[in-house]
Amino acid sequence: ERGRMEYAIILTVKRPEALKIRKAVTSTGVRAEKGGLYPHISLAVIKSLKWDGIATAAESLAAETPPLKLKFSSIGIFPGTNNIVFLAPVVSKELLGMHGLLHGILRSRRLRSKSEYLPGEWVPHCTISREKGLGFLRILMRKRIFRPFHFDQIQIFRTLPSVKLISSFNLSGRE
């Protein structure tokens, strides 16, 4: 639809650690994600013109969520035209709780994510490649990326009509 915007609410890996993941991936010959995106886990993708509701939802989530430590334990592939290759985190009750909290906040603001990001459908993942070839996986398996990483921010990216960082909120909830 004309004039429609799409926003992603993402959980980001702490910057120095994100750079290590990005370096490990790009050292295999894979191109980095477009639009300045660093390694992250998408929590929701919303098509809406209600920017204010999305921003306050992300800010509320960040205020109620302490920084997380998540371990990437495997590599997965979403099949399709392009192979979407991702790092899969160990699914913790903290990650699922945060995800459920966000979707509750969104519902209270009459906002709804795309179905594949809803609780019960969502597969937590950190996309590392959208390229057709999979030869880089053998090299990637030897990199030091299967370990815990710290996640410290919620960010909002506009994904349509173009990719652009809109806001960042530090995770500041108590453990």
JSON list of N, CA and C in Angstrom, two decimals, residues 19-57:
[
{"chain": "A", "resi": 19, "resn": "LEU", "atom": "N", "xyz": [30.45, -6.36, 16.72]},
{"chain": "A", "resi": 19, "resn": "LEU", "atom": "CA", "xyz": [31.51, -6.20, 15.72]},
{"chain": "A", "resi": 19, "resn": "LEU", "atom": "C", "xyz": [32.29, -7.51, 15.54]},
{"chain": "A", "resi": 20, "resn": "LYS", "atom": "N", "xyz": [32.47, -8.27, 16.62]},
{"chain": "A", "resi": 20, "resn": "LYS", "atom": "CA", "xyz": [33.16, -9.56, 16.52]},
{"chain": "A", "resi": 20, "resn": "LYS", "atom": "C", "xyz": [32.34, -10.56, 15.71]},
{"chain": "A", "resi": 21, "resn": "ILE", "atom": "N", "xyz": [31.03, -10.57, 15.91]},
{"chain": "A", "resi": 21, "resn": "ILE", "atom": "CA", "xyz": [30.16, -11.46, 15.13]},
{"chain": "A", "resi": 21, "resn": "ILE", "atom": "C", "xyz": [30.22, -11.05, 13.66]},
{"chain": "A", "resi": 22, "resn": "ARG", "atom": "N", "xyz": [30.07, -9.75, 13.41]},
{"chain": "A", "resi": 22, "resn": "ARG", "atom": "CA", "xyz": [30.09, -9.26, 12.03]},
{"chain": "A", "resi": 22, "resn": "ARG", "atom": "C", "xyz": [31.41, -9.62, 11.35]},
{"chain": "A", "resi": 23, "resn": "LYS", "atom": "N", "xyz": [32.53, -9.43, 12.06]},
{"chain": "A", "resi": 23, "resn": "LYS", "atom": "CA", "xyz": [33.84, -9.75, 11.49]},
{"chain": "A", "resi": 23, "resn": "LYS", "atom": "C", "xyz": [33.96, -11.24, 11.18]},
{"chain": "A", "resi": 24, "resn": "ALA", "atom": "N", "xyz": [33.48, -12.08, 12.10]},
{"chain": "A", "resi": 24, "resn": "ALA", "atom": "CA", "xyz": [33.53, -13.54, 11.86]},
{"chain": "A", "resi": 24, "resn": "ALA", "atom": "C", "xyz": [32.74, -13.91, 10.62]},
{"chain": "A", "resi": 25, "resn": "VAL", "atom": "N", "xyz": [31.57, -13.30, 10.45]},
{"chain": "A", "resi": 25, "resn": "VAL", "atom": "CA", "xyz": [30.72, -13.62, 9.30]},
{"chain": "A", "resi": 25, "resn": "VAL", "atom": "C", "xyz": [31.33, -13.08, 8.01]},
{"chain": "A", "resi": 26, "resn": "THR", "atom": "N", "xyz": [31.75, -11.81, 8.01]},
{"chain": "A", "resi": 26, "resn": "THR", "atom": "CA", "xyz": [32.29, -11.22, 6.77]},
{"chain": "A", "resi": 26, "resn": "THR", "atom": "C", "xyz": [33.63, -11.84, 6.38]},
{"chain": "A", "resi": 27, "resn": "SER", "atom": "N", "xyz": [34.37, -12.39, 7.35]},
{"chain": "A", "resi": 27, "resn": "SER", "atom": "CA", "xyz": [35.64, -13.04, 7.02]},
{"chain": "A", "resi": 27, "resn": "SER", "atom": "C", "xyz": [35.45, -14.30, 6.17]},
{"chain": "A", "resi": 28, "resn": "THR", "atom": "N", "xyz": [34.20, -14.78, 6.10]},
{"chain": "A", "resi": 28, "resn": "THR", "atom": "CA", "xyz": [33.90, -15.95, 5.27]},
{"chain": "A", "resi": 28, "resn": "THR", "atom": "C", "xyz": [33.55, -15.56, 3.84]},
{"chain": "A", "resi": 29, "resn": "GLY", "atom": "N", "xyz": [33.48, -14.24, 3.57]},
{"chain": "A", "resi": 29, "resn": "GLY", "atom": "CA", "xyz": [33.12, -13.76, 2.24]},
{"chain": "A", "resi": 29, "resn": "GLY", "atom": "C", "xyz": [31.68, -13.31, 2.13]},
{"chain": "A", "resi": 30, "resn": "VAL", "atom": "N", "xyz": [30.91, -13.43, 3.19]},
{"chain": "A", "resi": 30, "resn": "VAL", "atom": "CA", "xyz": [29.51, -12.99, 3.19]},
{"chain": "A", "resi": 30, "resn": "VAL", "atom": "C", "xyz": [29.46, -11.48, 3.39]},
{"chain": "A", "resi": 31, "resn": "ARG", "atom": "N", "xyz": [28.57, -10.81, 2.67]},
{"chain": "A", "resi": 31, "resn": "ARG", "atom": "CA", "xyz": [28.39, -9.36, 2.83]},
{"chain": "A", "resi": 31, "resn": "ARG", "atom": "C", "xyz": [27.65, -9.06, 4.13]},
{"chain": "A", "resi": 32, "resn": "ALA", "atom": "N", "xyz": [27.98, -7.92, 4.74]},
{"chain": "A", "resi": 32, "resn": "ALA", "atom": "CA", "xyz": [27.29, -7.48, 5.96]},
{"chain": "A", "resi": 32, "resn": "ALA", "atom": "C", "xyz": [25.87, -7.06, 5.62]},
{"chain": "A", "resi": 33, "resn": "GLU", "atom": "N", "xyz": [24.98, -7.12, 6.62]},
{"chain": "A", "resi": 33, "resn": "GLU", "atom": "CA", "xyz": [23.60, -6.67, 6.45]},
{"chain": "A", "resi": 33, "resn": "GLU", "atom": "C", "xyz": [23.57, -5.22, 6.01]},
{"chain": "A", "resi": 34, "resn": "LYS", "atom": "N", "xyz": [22.55, -4.85, 5.24]},
{"chain": "A", "resi": 34, "resn": "LYS", "atom": "CA", "xyz": [22.40, -3.48, 4.73]},
{"chain": "A", "resi": 34, "resn": "LYS", "atom": "C", "xyz": [21.81, -2.57, 5.79]},
{"chain": "A", "resi": 35, "resn": "GLY", "atom": "N", "xyz": [21.96, -1.28, 5.57]},
{"chain": "A", "resi": 35, "resn": "GLY", "atom": "CA", "xyz": [21.29, -0.28, 6.39]},
{"chain": "A", "resi": 35, "resn": "GLY", "atom": "C", "xyz": [21.89, -0.06, 7.76]},
{"chain": "A", "resi": 36, "resn": "GLY", "atom": "N", "xyz": [23.13, -0.50, 7.98]},
{"chain": "A", "resi": 36, "resn": "GLY", "atom": "CA", "xyz": [23.75, -0.27, 9.27]},
{"chain": "A", "resi": 36, "resn": "GLY", "atom": "C", "xyz": [23.31, -1.22, 10.36]},
{"chain": "A", "resi": 37, "resn": "LEU", "atom": "N", "xyz": [22.59, -2.27, 9.98]},
{"chain": "A", "resi": 37, "resn": "LEU", "atom": "CA", "xyz": [22.14, -3.23, 10.97]},
{"chain": "A", "resi": 37, "resn": "LEU", "atom": "C", "xyz": [23.31, -4.06, 11.48]},
{"chain": "A", "resi": 38, "resn": "TYR", "atom": "N", "xyz": [23.38, -4.17, 12.78]},
{"chain": "A", "resi": 38, "resn": "TYR", "atom": "CA", "xyz": [24.37, -5.03, 13.42]},
{"chain": "A", "resi": 38, "resn": "TYR", "atom": "C", "xyz": [23.66, -6.29, 13.88]},
{"chain": "A", "resi": 39, "resn": "PRO", "atom": "N", "xyz": [24.39, -7.32, 14.29]},
{"chain": "A", "resi": 39, "resn": "PRO", "atom": "CA", "xyz": [23.72, -8.53, 14.74]},
{"chain": "A", "resi": 39, "resn": "PRO", "atom": "C", "xyz": [22.65, -8.23, 15.79]},
{"chain": "A", "resi": 40, "resn": "HIS", "atom": "N", "xyz": [21.48, -8.82, 15.56]},
{"chain": "A", "resi": 40, "resn": "HIS", "atom": "CA", "xyz": [20.32, -8.55, 16.41]},
{"chain": "A", "resi": 40, "resn": "HIS", "atom": "C", "xyz": [19.32, -9.68, 16.30]},
{"chain": "A", "resi": 41, "resn": "ILE", "atom": "N", "xyz": [18.34, -9.65, 17.18]},
{"chain": "A", "resi": 41, "resn": "ILE", "atom": "CA", "xyz": [17.21, -10.57, 17.13]},
{"chain": "A", "resi": 41, "resn": "ILE", "atom": "C", "xyz": [15.96, -9.71, 16.95]},
{"chain": "A", "resi": 42, "resn": "SER", "atom": "N", "xyz": [15.23, -9.92, 15.86]},
{"chain": "A", "resi": 42, "resn": "SER", "atom": "CA", "xyz": [13.99, -9.17, 15.63]},
{"chain": "A", "resi": 42, "resn": "SER", "atom": "C", "xyz": [12.90, -9.72, 16.54]},
{"chain": "A", "resi": 43, "resn": "LEU", "atom": "N", "xyz": [12.23, -8.81, 17.24]},
{"chain": "A", "resi": 43, "resn": "LEU", "atom": "CA", "xyz": [11.17, -9.19, 18.17]},
{"chain": "A", "resi": 43, "resn": "LEU", "atom": "C", "xyz": [9.78, -8.99, 17.57]},
{"chain": "A", "resi": 44, "resn": "ALA", "atom": "N", "xyz": [9.66, -8.01, 16.67]},
{"chain": "A", "resi": 44, "resn": "ALA", "atom": "CA", "xyz": [8.38, -7.70, 16.05]},
{"chain": "A", "resi": 44, "resn": "ALA", "atom": "C", "xyz": [8.64, -6.90, 14.78]},
{"chain": "A", "resi": 45, "resn": "VAL", "atom": "N", "xyz": [7.77, -7.07, 13.80]},
{"chain": "A", "resi": 45, "resn": "VAL", "atom": "CA", "xyz": [7.79, -6.25, 12.58]},
{"chain": "A", "resi": 45, "resn": "VAL", "atom": "C", "xyz": [6.35, -5.79, 12.36]},
{"chain": "A", "resi": 46, "resn": "ILE", "atom": "N", "xyz": [6.17, -4.47, 12.33]},
{"chain": "A", "resi": 46, "resn": "ILE", "atom": "CA", "xyz": [4.84, -3.88, 12.32]},
{"chain": "A", "resi": 46, "resn": "ILE", "atom": "C", "xyz": [4.67, -2.96, 11.13]},
{"chain": "A", "resi": 47, "resn": "LYS", "atom": "N", "xyz": [3.59, -3.16, 10.38]},
{"chain": "A", "resi": 47, "resn": "LYS", "atom": "CA", "xyz": [3.23, -2.24, 9.30]},
{"chain": "A", "resi": 47, "resn": "LYS", "atom": "C", "xyz": [2.24, -1.26, 9.89]},
{"chain": "A", "resi": 48, "resn": "SER", "atom": "N", "xyz": [2.63, 0.01, 9.94]},
{"chain": "A", "resi": 48, "resn": "SER", "atom": "CA", "xyz": [1.77, 0.99, 10.60]},
{"chain": "A", "resi": 48, "resn": "SER", "atom": "C", "xyz": [2.24, 2.40, 10.30]},
{"chain": "A", "resi": 49, "resn": "LEU", "atom": "N", "xyz": [1.33, 3.33, 10.40]},
{"chain": "A", "resi": 49, "resn": "LEU", "atom": "CA", "xyz": [1.68, 4.75, 10.37]},
{"chain": "A", "resi": 49, "resn": "LEU", "atom": "C", "xyz": [1.70, 5.31, 11.79]},
{"chain": "A", "resi": 50, "resn": "LYS", "atom": "N", "xyz": [1.37, 4.48, 12.79]},
{"chain": "A", "resi": 50, "resn": "LYS", "atom": "CA", "xyz": [1.31, 4.92, 14.19]},
{"chain": "A", "resi": 50, "resn": "LYS", "atom": "C", "xyz": [2.69, 4.86, 14.83]},
{"chain": "A", "resi": 51, "resn": "TRP", "atom": "N", "xyz": [3.57, 5.72, 14.42]},
{"chain": "A", "resi": 51, "resn": "TRP", "atom": "CA", "xyz": [4.94, 5.72, 14.91]},
{"chain": "A", "resi": 51, "resn": "TRP", "atom": "C", "xyz": [5.01, 5.89, 16.43]},
{"chain": "A", "resi": 52, "resn": "ASP", "atom": "N", "xyz": [4.19, 6.79, 16.98]},
{"chain": "A", "resi": 52, "resn": "ASP", "atom": "CA", "xyz": [4.25, 7.07, 18.42]},
{"chain": "A", "resi": 52, "resn": "ASP", "atom": "C", "xyz": [3.99, 5.83, 19.26]},
{"chain": "A", "resi": 53, "resn": "GLY", "atom": "N", "xyz": [3.03, 5.02, 18.89]},
{"chain": "A", "resi": 53, "resn": "GLY", "atom": "CA", "xyz": [2.71, 3.81, 19.64]},
{"chain": "A", "resi": 53, "resn": "GLY", "atom": "C", "xyz": [3.85, 2.81, 19.61]},
{"chain": "A", "resi": 54, "resn": "ILE", "atom": "N", "xyz": [4.53, 2.70, 18.47]},
{"chain": "A", "resi": 54, "resn": "ILE", "atom": "CA", "xyz": [5.66, 1.78, 18.34]},
{"chain": "A", "resi": 54, "resn": "ILE", "atom": "C", "xyz": [6.82, 2.26, 19.22]},
{"chain": "A", "resi": 55, "resn": "ALA", "atom": "N", "xyz": [7.08, 3.56, 19.19]},
{"chain": "A", "resi": 55, "resn": "ALA", "atom": "CA", "xyz": [8.18, 4.12, 19.99]},
{"chain": "A", "resi": 55, "resn": "ALA", "atom": "C", "xyz": [7.93, 3.95, 21.48]},
{"chain": "A", "resi": 56, "resn": "THR", "atom": "N", "xyz": [6.71, 4.23, 21.94]},
{"chain": "A", "resi": 56, "resn": "THR", "atom": "CA", "xyz": [6.45, 4.10, 23.38]},
{"chain": "A", "resi": 56, "resn": "THR", "atom": "C", "xyz": [6.44, 2.62, 23.80]},
{"chain": "A", "resi": 57, "resn": "ALA", "atom": "N", "xyz": [6.03, 1.73, 22.90]},
{"chain": "A", "resi": 57, "resn": "ALA", "atom": "CA", "xyz": [6.08, 0.30, 23.22]},
{"chain": "A", "resi": 57, "resn": "ALA", "atom": "C", "xyz": [7.52, -0.15, 23.41]}
]
